[in-house]
Coordinates of C-alpha atoms in Angstrom, one line a residue:
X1 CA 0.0 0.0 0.0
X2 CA 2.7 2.5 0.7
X3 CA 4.1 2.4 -3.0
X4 CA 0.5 3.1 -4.0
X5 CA -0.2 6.2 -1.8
X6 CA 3.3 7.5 -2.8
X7 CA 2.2 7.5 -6.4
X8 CA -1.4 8.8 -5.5
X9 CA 0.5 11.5 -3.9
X10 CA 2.7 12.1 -6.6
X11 CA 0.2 12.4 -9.4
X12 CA -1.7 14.2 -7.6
X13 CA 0.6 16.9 -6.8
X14 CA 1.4 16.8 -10.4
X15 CA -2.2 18.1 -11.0
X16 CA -1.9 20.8 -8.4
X17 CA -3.6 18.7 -5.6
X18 CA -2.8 18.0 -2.2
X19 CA -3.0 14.7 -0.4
X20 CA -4.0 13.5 3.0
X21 CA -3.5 10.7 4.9
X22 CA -6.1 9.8 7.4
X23 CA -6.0 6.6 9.3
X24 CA -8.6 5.0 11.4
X25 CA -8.4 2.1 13.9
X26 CA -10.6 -0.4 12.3
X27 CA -12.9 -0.2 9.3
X28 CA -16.1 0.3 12.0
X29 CA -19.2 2.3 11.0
X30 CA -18.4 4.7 13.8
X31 CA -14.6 4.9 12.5
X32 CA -14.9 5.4 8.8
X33 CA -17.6 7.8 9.6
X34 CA -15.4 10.0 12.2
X35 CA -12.4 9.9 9.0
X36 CA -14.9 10.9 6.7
X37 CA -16.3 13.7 8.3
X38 CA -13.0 15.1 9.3
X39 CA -11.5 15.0 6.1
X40 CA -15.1 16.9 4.8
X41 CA -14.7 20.1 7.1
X42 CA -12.1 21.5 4.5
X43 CA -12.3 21.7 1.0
X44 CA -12.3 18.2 -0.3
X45 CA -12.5 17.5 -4.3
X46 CA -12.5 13.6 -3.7
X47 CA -11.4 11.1 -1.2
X48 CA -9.5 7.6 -2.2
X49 CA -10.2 4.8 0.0
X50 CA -7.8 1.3 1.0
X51 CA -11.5 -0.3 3.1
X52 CA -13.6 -2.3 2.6
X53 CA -16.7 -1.0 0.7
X54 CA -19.5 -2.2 2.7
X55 CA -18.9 -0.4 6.1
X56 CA -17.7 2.9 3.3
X57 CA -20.6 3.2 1.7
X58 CA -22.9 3.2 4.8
X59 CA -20.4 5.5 6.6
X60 CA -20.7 7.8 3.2
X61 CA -24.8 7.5 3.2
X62 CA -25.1 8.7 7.2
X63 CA -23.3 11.3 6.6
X64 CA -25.5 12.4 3.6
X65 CA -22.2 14.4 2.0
X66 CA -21.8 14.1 -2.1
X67 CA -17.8 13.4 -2.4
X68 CA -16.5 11.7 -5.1
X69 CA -15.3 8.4 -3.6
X70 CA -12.5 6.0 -5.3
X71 CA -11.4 2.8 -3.7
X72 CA -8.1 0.1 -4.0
X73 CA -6.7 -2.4 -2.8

């Protein structure tokens, strides 16, 4: 995974964007959910995602926020 994020990072950057990194204990509701809405009180033009998609995509609906969402793994 870390060769990954380096080159999501790097392209990025290459595009003018910025990259965070936000890790979470386990891939919980409650936990994907507290991620999710942290990374969402700045700006945010998309968020990439190493989880699984089940707990994401109820974590995503809750929070009732429109952010383009990309997953890997």
């Amino acid at each position: 995974p870390s060769l990954a994020l380096y080159g999501v990072a790097e392209e990025a950057r290459s595009h003018g964007y910025w990259t965070n990194l936000v890790t979470v204990p386990d891939v919980s509701i409650a936990s994907l959910g507290a991620a999710i809405r942290s990374l969402s009180q700045g700006a945010v033009d998309g968020i990439l995602v190493l989880a699984p998609m089940t707990g994401l995509k109820l974590a995503l609906s809750e929070l009732g926020r429109n952010i383009p969402l990309v997953t890997f793994d």
